Amino acid sequence: MIPGPTQKQATMTQPRISIIIPCLNEARHIKDCIESVLRQQEPEGGFEVIVADGLSDDGTRETLAELAHQDSRLRVVDNPGRIASTGLNAAIREARGSVIVRMDAHTEYSHDYVRNCVSALQSTGADNVGGAARTKATTYLQSAVSAAYHCPLVVGGARFHNVDYEGYVDTVVYGCWRRSAFERFGYFDEELIRNQDDEFNL
């Protein structure tokens, strides 16, 4: 674990929200991701950020250590399993909040993402809520993939690809749960290298 010895902002001993992020060799993306997460609107009760790092060797850990030194809300735990499911479970075990929000190291988040997730969790009574998947492209190939990703002819009935849709879906990108959901359903299946979120939501 990489501690954050200094405190940028006062935090409560028991934060209400725990944001968990699995990562491995994300040196190109991790700083932008974490900075967008730390800019989240502070929910009632505060939040903590736990990154489960799969023993990165590309400079990711050094970046995380620097960020944790600057903001005590960020903690880093080791993920020797090096895959998303083991990282998520390691972070959940370290989490102190009554609400768990999963985020991804390749993603940047709107400042009100966590607040909106918690609001939807409370108002709908759903076990898992989250935002629609919205891709960001910079190259021609990325733009083509993005267009396909959001095309109903390509993704069929997977409504979480539709950024304009609001309602029930088969699975949620990343997710926001009450901690009690993991007590009811168990943790992520660590035999799955991919699609652990689909399996858990099913």
Coordinates of N, CA and C in Angstrom, one line a residue:
M1 N 0.8 -1.2 0.0 CA 0.0 0.0 0.0 C 0.9 1.2 0.0
I2 N 0.5 2.2 -0.8 CA 1.2 3.5 -0.8 C 0.4 4.5 -0.1
P3 N 0.9 5.0 1.1 CA 0.1 5.9 1.9 C 0.2 7.3 1.3
G4 N -0.8 8.1 1.7 CA -0.8 9.6 1.4 C -0.5 10.4 2.6
P5 N 0.7 10.7 2.9 CA 1.1 11.3 4.2 C 0.6 12.7 4.4
T6 N 0.4 13.4 3.4 CA -0.1 14.8 3.6 C -1.6 14.9 3.3
Q7 N -2.2 15.9 3.7 CA -3.7 16.1 3.6 C -4.0 17.4 2.9
K8 N -4.6 17.2 1.7 CA -5.0 18.4 0.9 C -6.3 18.9 1.3
Q9 N -7.2 17.9 1.7 CA -8.5 18.3 2.1 C -8.9 17.5 3.3
A10 N -9.6 18.1 4.3 CA -10.1 17.3 5.4 C -11.0 16.2 5.0
T11 N -10.8 15.0 5.5 CA -11.7 13.9 5.2 C -12.3 13.3 6.5
M12 N -13.4 12.7 6.4 CA -14.0 12.0 7.6 C -13.3 10.7 7.8
T13 N -13.3 10.2 9.0 CA -12.7 8.9 9.3 C -13.4 7.8 8.5
Q14 N -14.7 7.9 8.4 CA -15.5 6.9 7.7 C -16.2 7.6 6.5
P15 N -15.6 7.6 5.4 CA -16.2 8.2 4.2 C -17.5 7.5 3.8
R16 N -18.4 8.2 3.3 CA -19.7 7.5 2.8 C -19.5 6.8 1.5
I17 N -18.7 7.3 0.6 CA -18.5 6.8 -0.7 C -17.1 6.3 -0.9
S18 N -16.9 5.1 -1.4 CA -15.6 4.5 -1.8 C -15.6 4.3 -3.3
I19 N -14.7 5.0 -3.9 CA -14.5 4.9 -5.4 C -13.3 3.9 -5.6
I20 N -13.5 2.9 -6.4 CA -12.5 1.9 -6.6 C -12.1 1.8 -8.0
I21 N -10.8 1.7 -8.3 CA -10.3 1.7 -9.7 C -9.2 0.6 -9.8
P22 N -9.4 -0.4 -10.6 CA -8.3 -1.3 -10.9 C -7.5 -0.8 -12.0
C23 N -6.1 -1.0 -12.0 CA -5.3 -0.5 -13.1 C -4.0 -1.4 -13.2
L24 N -3.5 -1.3 -14.4 CA -2.2 -2.0 -14.7 C -1.5 -1.3 -15.8
N25 N -0.4 -0.7 -15.6 CA 0.4 0.0 -16.6 C -0.4 1.0 -17.4
E26 N -0.9 2.0 -16.6 CA -1.7 3.0 -17.2 C -1.0 4.4 -17.1
A27 N 0.3 4.4 -17.3 CA 1.0 5.7 -17.2 C 0.5 6.8 -18.0
R28 N 0.0 6.5 -19.2 CA -0.5 7.5 -20.1 C -1.8 8.1 -19.7
H29 N -2.6 7.4 -18.9 CA -4.0 7.8 -18.6 C -4.2 8.1 -17.1
I30 N -3.4 7.5 -16.2 CA -3.8 7.5 -14.8 C -3.9 8.9 -14.2
K31 N -3.0 9.8 -14.6 CA -3.1 11.1 -13.9 C -4.4 11.9 -14.3
D32 N -4.7 11.9 -15.6 CA -6.0 12.6 -16.0 C -7.2 11.9 -15.3
C33 N -7.2 10.6 -15.2 CA -8.3 9.9 -14.6 C -8.4 10.3 -13.1
I34 N -7.3 10.1 -12.4 CA -7.4 10.4 -11.0 C -7.7 11.8 -10.7
E35 N -7.2 12.8 -11.4 CA -7.5 14.2 -11.2 C -9.0 14.4 -11.5
S36 N -9.6 13.8 -12.5 CA -11.0 14.0 -12.7 C -11.9 13.4 -11.6
V37 N -11.4 12.3 -11.0 CA -12.1 11.6 -9.9 C -12.0 12.5 -8.6
L38 N -10.8 13.1 -8.4 CA -10.7 13.9 -7.2 C -11.4 15.2 -7.3
R39 N -11.8 15.6 -8.5 CA -12.6 16.8 -8.7 C -14.1 16.6 -8.6
Q40 N -14.5 15.4 -8.2 CA -15.9 15.1 -8.0 C -16.5 16.0 -7.0
Q41 N -17.7 16.4 -7.2 CA -18.5 17.2 -6.2 C -18.5 16.4 -4.9
E42 N -18.1 17.0 -3.8 CA -18.0 16.2 -2.5 C -19.4 15.8 -2.1
P43 N -19.7 14.5 -2.0 CA -21.0 14.1 -1.5 C -21.1 14.2 0.0
E44 N -22.3 14.2 0.5 CA -22.4 14.2 2.0 C -21.7 13.0 2.6
G45 N -20.9 13.3 3.5 CA -20.1 12.2 4.1 C -18.7 12.0 3.5
G46 N -18.5 12.7 2.4 CA -17.1 12.6 1.8 C -16.9 11.3 1.0
F47 N -15.7 11.2 0.3 CA -15.4 10.0 -0.4 C -13.9 9.7 -0.3
E48 N -13.6 8.5 -0.6 CA -12.2 8.0 -0.7 C -12.0 7.4 -2.0
V49 N -10.8 7.3 -2.5 CA -10.4 6.7 -3.8 C -9.4 5.6 -3.5
I50 N -9.7 4.4 -3.9 CA -8.8 3.3 -3.8 C -8.4 2.7 -5.1
V51 N -7.2 2.8 -5.5 CA -6.7 2.2 -6.7 C -6.0 0.9 -6.4
A52 N -6.4 -0.1 -7.1 CA -5.8 -1.5 -6.9 C -4.9 -1.6 -8.1
D53 N -3.6 -1.5 -7.9 CA -2.6 -1.5 -9.0 C -2.0 -2.9 -9.1
G54 N -2.0 -3.4 -10.4 CA -1.5 -4.7 -10.7 C 0.0 -4.8 -10.8
L55 N 0.7 -4.1 -9.9 CA 2.2 -4.1 -9.9 C 2.8 -3.5 -11.2
S56 N 2.2 -2.4 -11.6 CA 2.6 -1.7 -12.8 C 4.2 -1.4 -12.8
D57 N 4.8 -1.5 -14.0 CA 6.2 -1.2 -14.1 C 6.5 -0.2 -15.2
D58 N 5.5 0.7 -15.5 CA 5.7 1.7 -16.6 C 5.7 3.1 -16.0
G59 N 5.8 3.3 -14.7 CA 5.7 4.6 -14.1 C 4.4 4.9 -13.5
T60 N 3.4 4.0 -13.6 CA 2.1 4.3 -13.1 C 2.1 4.4 -11.5
R61 N 2.9 3.5 -10.9 CA 3.0 3.6 -9.4 C 3.6 4.8 -8.9
E62 N 4.6 5.3 -9.6 CA 5.2 6.6 -9.2 C 4.2 7.7 -9.3
T63 N 3.5 7.8 -10.4 CA 2.4 8.8 -10.5 C 1.4 8.7 -9.4
L64 N 1.0 7.5 -9.1 CA 0.0 7.3 -8.1 C 0.5 7.7 -6.7
A65 N 1.8 7.4 -6.5 CA 2.4 7.8 -5.2 C 2.5 9.3 -5.1
E66 N 2.8 10.0 -6.1 CA 2.8 11.5 -6.1 C 1.4 12.0 -5.8
L67 N 0.4 11.5 -6.5 CA -1.0 12.0 -6.4 C -1.5 11.7 -4.9
A68 N -1.1 10.5 -4.4 CA -1.5 10.2 -3.0 C -0.9 11.1 -2.0
H69 N 0.3 11.5 -2.3 CA 1.1 12.4 -1.4 C 0.4 13.8 -1.4
Q70 N -0.2 14.1 -2.5 CA -0.9 15.4 -2.6 C -2.3 15.4 -2.0
D71 N -3.0 14.3 -2.0 CA -4.4 14.2 -1.6 C -4.6 13.0 -0.8
S72 N -4.9 13.1 0.5 CA -5.1 12.0 1.4 C -6.3 11.1 1.1
R73 N -7.2 11.6 0.2 CA -8.4 10.8 -0.1 C -8.0 9.6 -1.0
L74 N -6.8 9.6 -1.6 CA -6.3 8.6 -2.5 C -5.5 7.6 -1.8
R75 N -5.8 6.3 -1.9 CA -4.9 5.2 -1.4 C -4.7 4.2 -2.5
V76 N -3.5 3.6 -2.5 CA -3.2 2.6 -3.5 C -2.9 1.3 -2.8
V77 N -3.5 0.2 -3.3 CA -3.3 -1.2 -2.8 C -2.7 -2.0 -3.9
D78 N -2.0 -3.1 -3.5 CA -1.4 -4.0 -4.5 C -2.5 -5.0 -5.0
N79 N -2.4 -5.3 -6.3 CA -3.2 -6.3 -6.9 C -2.3 -7.3 -7.6
P80 N -1.8 -8.3 -6.8 CA -0.8 -9.3 -7.3 C -1.5 -10.2 -8.4
G81 N -2.8 -10.3 -8.4 CA -3.5 -11.1 -9.4 C -3.4 -10.4 -10.8
R82 N -3.2 -9.1 -10.8 CA -3.0 -8.3 -12.0 C -4.1 -8.3 -13.0
I83 N -5.3 -8.7 -12.7 CA -6.5 -8.6 -13.5 C -7.6 -7.8 -12.8
A84 N -8.6 -7.4 -13.6 CA -9.6 -6.5 -13.1 C -10.3 -7.1 -11.9
S85 N -10.8 -8.3 -12.0 CA -11.6 -8.9 -11.0 C -10.9 -9.0 -9.7
T86 N -9.6 -9.4 -9.7 CA -8.8 -9.5 -8.4 C -8.6 -8.1 -7.8
G87 N -8.4 -7.1 -8.7 CA -8.2 -5.7 -8.3 C -9.4 -5.1 -7.7
L88 N -10.5 -5.4 -8.3 CA -11.8 -4.9 -7.8 C -12.1 -5.5 -6.4
N89 N -11.9 -6.8 -6.2 CA -12.1 -7.4 -4.9 C -11.1 -6.9 -3.9
A90 N -9.9 -6.7 -4.2 CA -8.9 -6.1 -3.3 C -9.3 -4.7 -2.8
A91 N -9.8 -3.9 -3.8 CA -10.2 -2.6 -3.4 C -11.5 -2.6 -2.6
I92 N -12.4 -3.4 -2.9 CA -13.7 -3.5 -2.1 C -13.3 -3.9 -0.6
R93 N -12.4 -4.8 -0.5 CA -12.1 -5.3 0.9 C -11.4 -4.1 1.7
E94 N -10.8 -3.2 1.0 CA -10.2 -2.1 1.7 C -11.2 -0.9 1.9
A95 N -12.3 -0.9 1.2 CA -13.2 0.2 1.1 C -13.9 0.3 2.5
R96 N -14.1 1.6 2.9 CA -14.8 1.9 4.1 C -16.2 2.5 4.0
G97 N -16.5 2.8 2.7 CA -17.8 3.5 2.5 C -19.0 2.5 2.4
S98 N -20.2 3.1 2.6 CA -21.4 2.3 2.5 C -21.9 2.2 1.1
V99 N -21.3 3.0 0.2 CA -21.6 3.0 -1.3 C -20.3 2.8 -2.0
I100 N -20.3 1.9 -2.9 CA -19.1 1.6 -3.7 C -19.3 2.0 -5.2
V101 N -18.4 2.8 -5.7 CA -18.5 3.3 -7.1 C -17.2 2.8 -7.8
R102 N -17.5 2.0 -8.9 CA -16.3 1.5 -9.7 C -16.1 2.5 -10.8
M103 N -14.8 2.8 -11.0 CA -14.4 3.6 -12.1 C -13.3 2.9 -12.9
D104 N -12.9 3.5 -14.0 CA -11.9 2.8 -14.9 C -10.8 3.8 -15.2
A105 N -9.6 3.3 -15.3 CA -8.4 4.1 -15.4 C -8.3 4.8 -16.8
H106 N -9.1 4.3 -17.8 CA -9.0 4.8 -19.1 C -10.1 5.9 -19.3
T107 N -10.7 6.3 -18.3 CA -11.9 7.2 -18.4 C -11.7 8.4 -17.6
E108 N -12.3 9.5 -18.1 CA -12.4 10.8 -17.4 C -13.8 11.0 -17.0
Y109 N -14.1 11.6 -15.9 CA -15.5 11.7 -15.4 C -15.9 13.2 -15.2
S110 N -17.2 13.4 -15.5 CA -17.8 14.7 -15.2 C -17.8 14.9 -13.7
H111 N -17.7 16.2 -13.3 CA -17.5 16.5 -11.9 C -18.7 16.1 -11.0
D112 N -19.9 15.8 -11.7 CA -21.1 15.4 -10.9 C -21.5 14.0 -11.1
Y113 N -20.5 13.2 -11.6 CA -20.8 11.8 -11.9 C -21.2 11.0 -10.6
V114 N -20.4 11.1 -9.6 CA -20.6 10.3 -8.4 C -21.9 10.8 -7.8
R115 N -22.1 12.1 -7.7 CA -23.4 12.6 -7.1 C -24.6 12.1 -7.8
N116 N -24.6 12.1 -9.2 CA -25.7 11.6 -9.9 C -25.9 10.1 -9.7
C117 N -24.8 9.3 -9.6 CA -25.0 7.9 -9.4 C -25.6 7.6 -8.0
V118 N -25.2 8.3 -7.0 CA -25.7 8.1 -5.7 C -27.2 8.5 -5.6
S119 N -27.5 9.6 -6.3 CA -28.9 10.0 -6.4 C -29.8 9.0 -7.1
A120 N -29.3 8.4 -8.2 CA -30.1 7.4 -8.9 C -30.2 6.1 -8.1
L121 N -29.2 5.8 -7.3 CA -29.2 4.6 -6.5 C -30.3 4.8 -5.4
Q122 N -30.4 6.0 -4.9 CA -31.4 6.2 -3.8 C -32.8 6.3 -4.4
S123 N -33.0 6.9 -5.6 CA -34.3 7.2 -6.1 C -34.9 6.0 -6.8
T124 N -34.1 5.1 -7.3 CA -34.6 3.9 -8.1 C -34.7 2.7 -7.3
G125 N -33.9 2.5 -6.2 CA -33.9 1.3 -5.5 C -33.2 0.2 -6.2
A126 N -32.5 0.5 -7.3 CA -31.8 -0.5 -8.1 C -30.6 -1.0 -7.3
D127 N -30.1 -2.2 -7.7 CA -28.9 -2.7 -7.0 C -27.6 -2.1 -7.6
N128 N -27.7 -1.7 -8.9 CA -26.5 -1.1 -9.5 C -27.0 0.0 -10.5
V129 N -26.3 1.1 -10.5 CA -26.6 2.2 -11.4 C -25.3 2.7 -12.0
G130 N -25.4 3.5 -13.1 CA -24.2 4.1 -13.6 C -24.6 4.9 -14.9
G131 N -23.6 5.6 -15.4 CA -23.8 6.4 -16.6 C -23.7 5.6 -17.9
A132 N -24.2 6.1 -18.9 CA -24.0 5.4 -20.2 C -22.5 5.5 -20.7
A133 N -22.1 4.5 -21.5 CA -20.7 4.5 -22.0 C -20.7 5.6 -23.1
R134 N -19.8 6.5 -23.0 CA -19.6 7.6 -24.0 C -18.1 7.6 -24.4
T135 N -17.9 7.3 -25.7 CA -16.5 7.2 -26.2 C -16.0 8.6 -26.6
K136 N -14.6 8.7 -26.6 CA -14.0 9.9 -27.0 C -12.9 9.5 -28.0
A137 N -13.0 10.1 -29.2 CA -12.1 9.7 -30.3 C -11.2 10.8 -30.8
T138 N -10.0 10.5 -31.1 CA -9.1 11.6 -31.7 C -8.6 11.2 -33.1
T139 N -8.5 10.0 -33.4 CA -8.0 9.6 -34.7 C -9.2 9.1 -35.6
Y140 N -8.9 8.9 -36.9 CA -10.0 8.4 -37.8 C -10.4 7.0 -37.4
L141 N -9.5 6.1 -37.1 CA -9.9 4.8 -36.7 C -10.7 4.8 -35.4
Q142 N -10.3 5.6 -34.4 CA -11.0 5.7 -33.2 C -12.4 6.2 -33.4
S143 N -12.6 7.1 -34.3 CA -13.9 7.7 -34.7 C -14.8 6.6 -35.3
A144 N -14.2 5.7 -36.1 CA -14.9 4.7 -36.7 C -15.4 3.6 -35.7
V145 N -14.5 3.3 -34.8 CA -14.8 2.4 -33.7 C -15.9 3.0 -32.8
S146 N -15.8 4.2 -32.5 CA -16.8 4.9 -31.7 C -18.2 4.9 -32.3
A147 N -18.2 5.2 -33.6 CA -19.5 5.2 -34.3 C -20.1 3.8 -34.3
A148 N -19.3 2.7 -34.4 CA -19.9 1.4 -34.4 C -20.3 1.1 -32.9
Y149 N -19.6 1.5 -32.0 CA -19.9 1.2 -30.6 C -21.2 1.8 -30.2
H150 N -21.6 2.9 -30.8 CA -22.9 3.5 -30.4 C -24.0 3.3 -31.4
C151 N -23.8 2.4 -32.4 CA -24.7 2.0 -33.4 C -25.6 0.9 -33.0
P152 N -26.9 1.0 -32.9 CA -27.8 -0.1 -32.6 C -27.7 -1.3 -33.5
L153 N -27.3 -1.1 -34.7 CA -27.2 -2.2 -35.7 C -26.0 -3.1 -35.3
V154 N -25.0 -2.5 -34.6 CA -23.8 -3.2 -34.2 C -24.0 -3.8 -32.8
V155 N -24.5 -3.0 -31.8 CA -24.5 -3.5 -30.4 C -25.9 -4.1 -30.1
G156 N -26.8 -4.1 -31.0 CA -28.1 -4.7 -30.7 C -28.9 -4.0 -29.6
G157 N -29.3 -4.8 -28.6 CA -30.2 -4.2 -27.6 C -29.4 -3.8 -26.4
A158 N -28.1 -3.6 -26.5 CA -27.3 -3.2 -25.3 C -27.5 -1.7 -25.1
R159 N -28.5 -1.3 -24.3 CA -28.9 0.1 -24.2 C -27.9 1.0 -23.5
F160 N -27.0 0.4 -22.7 CA -26.0 1.2 -22.0 C -25.1 1.9 -23.0
H161 N -25.1 1.5 -24.3 CA -24.3 2.2 -25.3 C -25.0 3.5 -25.8
N162 N -26.3 3.7 -25.5 CA -27.0 4.8 -25.9 C -27.0 5.9 -24.9
V163 N -26.2 7.0 -25.2 CA -26.0 8.1 -24.2 C -27.3 8.8 -23.9
D164 N -28.4 8.7 -24.7 CA -29.6 9.4 -24.4 C -30.6 8.5 -23.7
Y165 N -30.3 7.3 -23.4 CA -31.3 6.4 -22.7 C -31.1 6.5 -21.2
E166 N -32.3 6.4 -20.6 CA -32.3 6.4 -19.1 C -33.4 5.3 -18.7
G167 N -33.0 4.3 -17.9 CA -33.9 3.3 -17.5 C -33.1 2.0 -17.2
Y168 N -33.9 0.9 -17.1 CA -33.3 -0.4 -16.8 C -32.5 -1.0 -18.0
V169 N -31.3 -1.6 -17.6 CA -30.4 -2.2 -18.6 C -30.0 -3.5 -18.1
D170 N -29.4 -4.4 -19.0 CA -28.9 -5.7 -18.6 C -27.6 -5.6 -17.8
T171 N -26.8 -4.6 -18.1 CA -25.5 -4.4 -17.4 C -25.2 -3.0 -17.4
V172 N -24.4 -2.5 -16.5 CA -24.0 -1.1 -16.3 C -22.5 -1.0 -16.5
V173 N -22.1 0.1 -17.2 CA -20.7 0.3 -17.3 C -20.1 0.7 -15.9
Y174 N -19.2 -0.1 -15.5 CA -18.5 0.2 -14.2 C -19.5 -0.1 -13.0
G175 N -20.3 0.9 -12.6 CA -21.3 0.6 -11.6 C -21.2 1.3 -10.3
C176 N -22.3 1.5 -9.6 CA -22.4 2.1 -8.3 C -23.4 1.2 -7.5
W177 N -22.9 0.7 -6.3 CA -23.7 -0.2 -5.5 C -23.7 0.2 -4.1
R178 N -24.7 -0.2 -3.3 CA -24.6 -0.2 -1.9 C -23.6 -1.3 -1.5
R179 N -22.9 -1.1 -0.5 CA -22.0 -2.2 0.0 C -22.7 -3.5 0.2
S180 N -23.9 -3.4 0.7 CA -24.7 -4.6 1.0 C -24.9 -5.5 -0.2
A181 N -24.8 -4.9 -1.4 CA -25.0 -5.8 -2.6 C -23.9 -6.9 -2.6
F182 N -22.7 -6.6 -2.2 CA -21.6 -7.6 -2.2 C -21.8 -8.6 -1.1
E183 N -22.5 -8.2 0.0 CA -22.8 -9.1 1.0 C -23.9 -10.1 0.5
R184 N -24.8 -9.6 -0.3 CA -25.8 -10.5 -0.9 C -25.4 -11.4 -2.0
F185 N -24.6 -10.8 -2.9 CA -24.3 -11.5 -4.2 C -22.8 -12.1 -4.2
G186 N -22.0 -11.7 -3.3 CA -20.6 -12.1 -3.3 C -19.8 -11.1 -4.1
Y187 N -18.5 -11.4 -4.3 CA -17.6 -10.5 -5.0 C -17.5 -10.9 -6.5
F188 N -16.6 -10.2 -7.2 CA -16.4 -10.5 -8.6 C -15.7 -11.9 -8.8
D189 N -16.0 -12.6 -9.8 CA -15.5 -13.9 -10.1 C -14.0 -13.8 -10.6
E190 N -13.1 -14.2 -9.8 CA -11.7 -14.0 -10.1 C -11.1 -15.0 -11.1
E191 N -11.9 -15.9 -11.6 CA -11.5 -16.7 -12.7 C -11.7 -16.0 -14.1
L192 N -12.5 -14.9 -14.0 CA -12.8 -14.2 -15.3 C -11.8 -13.1 -15.5
I193 N -11.0 -13.1 -16.6 CA -10.1 -12.1 -16.9 C -10.9 -10.9 -17.6
R194 N -11.9 -11.2 -18.3 CA -12.8 -10.2 -19.0 C -14.2 -10.5 -18.6
N195 N -15.1 -9.5 -18.8 CA -16.6 -9.6 -18.6 C -17.0 -9.9 -17.2
Q196 N -16.1 -9.6 -16.2 CA -16.5 -9.8 -14.8 C -17.7 -8.9 -14.4
D197 N -17.8 -7.8 -15.1 CA -19.0 -6.9 -14.8 C -20.3 -7.5 -15.3
D198 N -20.2 -8.1 -16.5 CA -21.4 -8.8 -17.0 C -21.9 -9.9 -16.1
E199 N -20.9 -10.7 -15.7 CA -21.2 -11.9 -14.8 C -21.7 -11.4 -13.5
F200 N -21.2 -10.4 -12.9 CA -21.6 -9.9 -11.6 C -23.1 -9.4 -11.7
N201 N -23.3 -8.6 -12.8 CA -24.7 -8.0 -12.9 C -25.7 -9.1 -13.2
L202 N -25.3 -10.1 -14.0 CA -26.2 -11.3 -14.2 C -26.6 -11.9 -12.9

